[in-house]
Amino acid sequence: MQILLYTAVLLYLQERASAEPKAKCPTRCDVSTCPSPSCPSGYVPDRCNCCLVCAQAELEPCGRKEDLPCGDGLECKQPNSKRLSKGFCRCKFRNDVCGSDGKLYGNVCQLKATSRKALQQGHPGITQIHKGPCENSTGNQQVHWLKK
């Protein structure tokens, strides 16, 4: 029994020693040193609450201690409602939406992410026209999925 306990303690200490130490937060925040990321899913404060970093996008991991929060309009969904397990960011709204660009999006979060990306590239933003398919003359509708 003592050997088992000794082995468990040794493994724990070895794991702690090999883990990368987290960088300490500065005593004063210098925002001039912060990067300027382009984030289709929105921004969240970093762990030091100094700089803005990219929030997790749809289908990115969430729910664990080291994970950043999900982006705008997204929520962390763990499989089988297990609170401490790895989850994935999902849009709170599940309806297809028609964008001002005439494209059908799987949900409003995908539309907003595409709009942010367009704005960051100097193109016009995209707004939601209505829920459901876009009305077009061909009747041929394809859902526009956000590409990373």
XYZ file of C-alpha atoms in Angstrom:
148
model
C 0.000 0.000 0.000
C 2.857 2.377 0.833
C 4.503 1.632 -2.518
C 1.285 2.571 -4.327
C 1.010 5.821 -2.378
C 4.700 6.610 -2.951
C 4.322 5.968 -6.706
C 1.252 8.210 -6.920
C 3.024 11.062 -5.100
C 6.112 10.656 -7.285
C 4.031 10.774 -10.486
C 2.177 13.850 -9.242
C 5.411 15.688 -8.421
C 6.937 14.720 -11.769
C 3.894 16.050 -13.623
C 4.005 19.338 -11.678
C 7.725 19.760 -12.367
C 7.352 19.157 -16.113
C 4.384 21.493 -16.515
C 5.305 24.812 -18.075
C 5.035 27.610 -15.542
C 2.631 30.361 -16.567
C 4.189 33.734 -17.180
C 3.525 36.222 -14.421
C 1.296 39.166 -15.125
C 3.010 42.560 -15.145
C 2.385 44.877 -12.210
C 1.305 47.592 -14.667
C -0.441 46.983 -17.955
C 1.234 48.557 -20.990
C -1.369 48.317 -23.756
C 1.195 49.508 -26.311
C 2.791 46.044 -26.062
C -0.494 44.249 -26.766
C -0.895 42.518 -30.135
C -3.663 43.616 -32.512
C -5.362 40.349 -33.417
C -8.055 39.952 -36.074
C -10.781 37.958 -34.355
C -13.897 36.844 -36.267
C -15.463 35.506 -33.043
C -14.852 38.644 -30.967
C -12.459 39.629 -28.215
C -11.983 38.743 -24.546
C -9.463 40.019 -21.968
C -6.319 37.930 -21.549
C -5.647 36.152 -18.253
C -3.854 39.259 -16.913
C -6.863 41.420 -17.818
C -4.572 43.715 -19.809
C -4.757 42.918 -23.531
C -7.599 41.755 -25.724
C -7.183 38.342 -27.331
C -9.358 36.312 -29.684
C -12.326 34.574 -28.098
C -12.959 30.945 -28.947
C -14.859 30.502 -32.215
C -17.698 28.111 -32.959
C -16.668 24.444 -32.470
C -13.437 25.391 -30.675
C -12.774 23.789 -27.261
C -13.999 25.403 -24.051
C -14.846 24.656 -20.446
C -11.420 23.738 -19.140
C -9.332 25.970 -16.894
C -6.872 26.954 -19.636
C -9.536 27.609 -22.323
C -10.558 31.143 -23.243
C -14.256 32.058 -23.139
C -16.461 31.522 -26.172
C -17.050 34.477 -28.494
C -20.084 36.705 -29.018
C -23.365 34.783 -29.124
C -21.635 31.479 -28.346
C -21.964 29.253 -25.294
C -19.876 26.359 -24.028
C -21.673 23.032 -24.389
C -20.195 20.003 -22.667
C -21.148 16.529 -23.893
C -23.742 14.797 -21.737
C -23.918 17.852 -19.413
C -20.632 16.941 -17.702
C -19.605 20.215 -16.054
C -15.840 19.671 -15.845
C -15.284 17.953 -19.184
C -14.031 19.508 -22.399
C -16.803 21.216 -24.287
C -17.186 23.075 -27.556
C -18.427 26.567 -28.319
C -21.852 26.517 -29.963
C -24.086 29.305 -31.178
C -26.965 30.078 -28.804
C -29.208 30.563 -31.824
C -29.776 27.608 -34.143
C -31.820 29.169 -36.962
C -30.525 29.599 -40.510
C -30.368 33.280 -41.428
C -30.236 35.218 -44.674
C -27.438 37.778 -44.905
C -27.413 41.116 -46.684
C -24.939 39.522 -49.113
C -27.697 37.150 -50.293
C -26.071 34.097 -48.670
C -27.684 31.666 -46.252
C -25.779 31.159 -42.982
C -26.155 28.189 -40.633
C -26.768 30.586 -37.737
C -26.383 34.241 -36.772
C -22.981 33.564 -35.156
C -21.558 32.429 -38.498
C -23.004 35.523 -40.168
C -21.457 37.821 -37.531
C -18.071 36.093 -37.762
C -18.087 36.436 -41.560
C -19.105 40.087 -41.217
C -16.243 40.818 -38.778
C -13.795 39.115 -41.121
C -15.081 41.199 -44.059
C -14.797 44.443 -42.058
C -11.243 43.571 -40.986
C -10.352 43.107 -44.670
C -11.865 46.483 -45.593
C -15.059 45.070 -47.125
C -18.627 46.045 -46.165
C -20.148 44.308 -43.157
C -22.970 41.781 -43.490
C -26.262 42.137 -41.633
C -29.093 39.710 -41.029
C -32.020 40.332 -43.363
C -34.311 37.674 -41.866
C -34.411 34.161 -40.423
C -34.615 31.326 -42.913
C -33.534 30.989 -46.539
C -32.756 33.947 -48.745
C -35.251 34.618 -51.471
C -33.595 34.318 -54.834
C -34.744 33.625 -58.348
C -32.959 30.282 -58.779
C -34.463 28.595 -55.717
C -31.070 26.932 -55.213
C -29.914 27.638 -51.634
C -26.606 26.661 -50.075
C -25.641 27.289 -46.473
C -22.515 29.453 -46.162
C -20.169 27.944 -43.556
C -17.458 30.008 -41.942
C -13.997 28.965 -43.098
C -11.005 29.601 -40.851
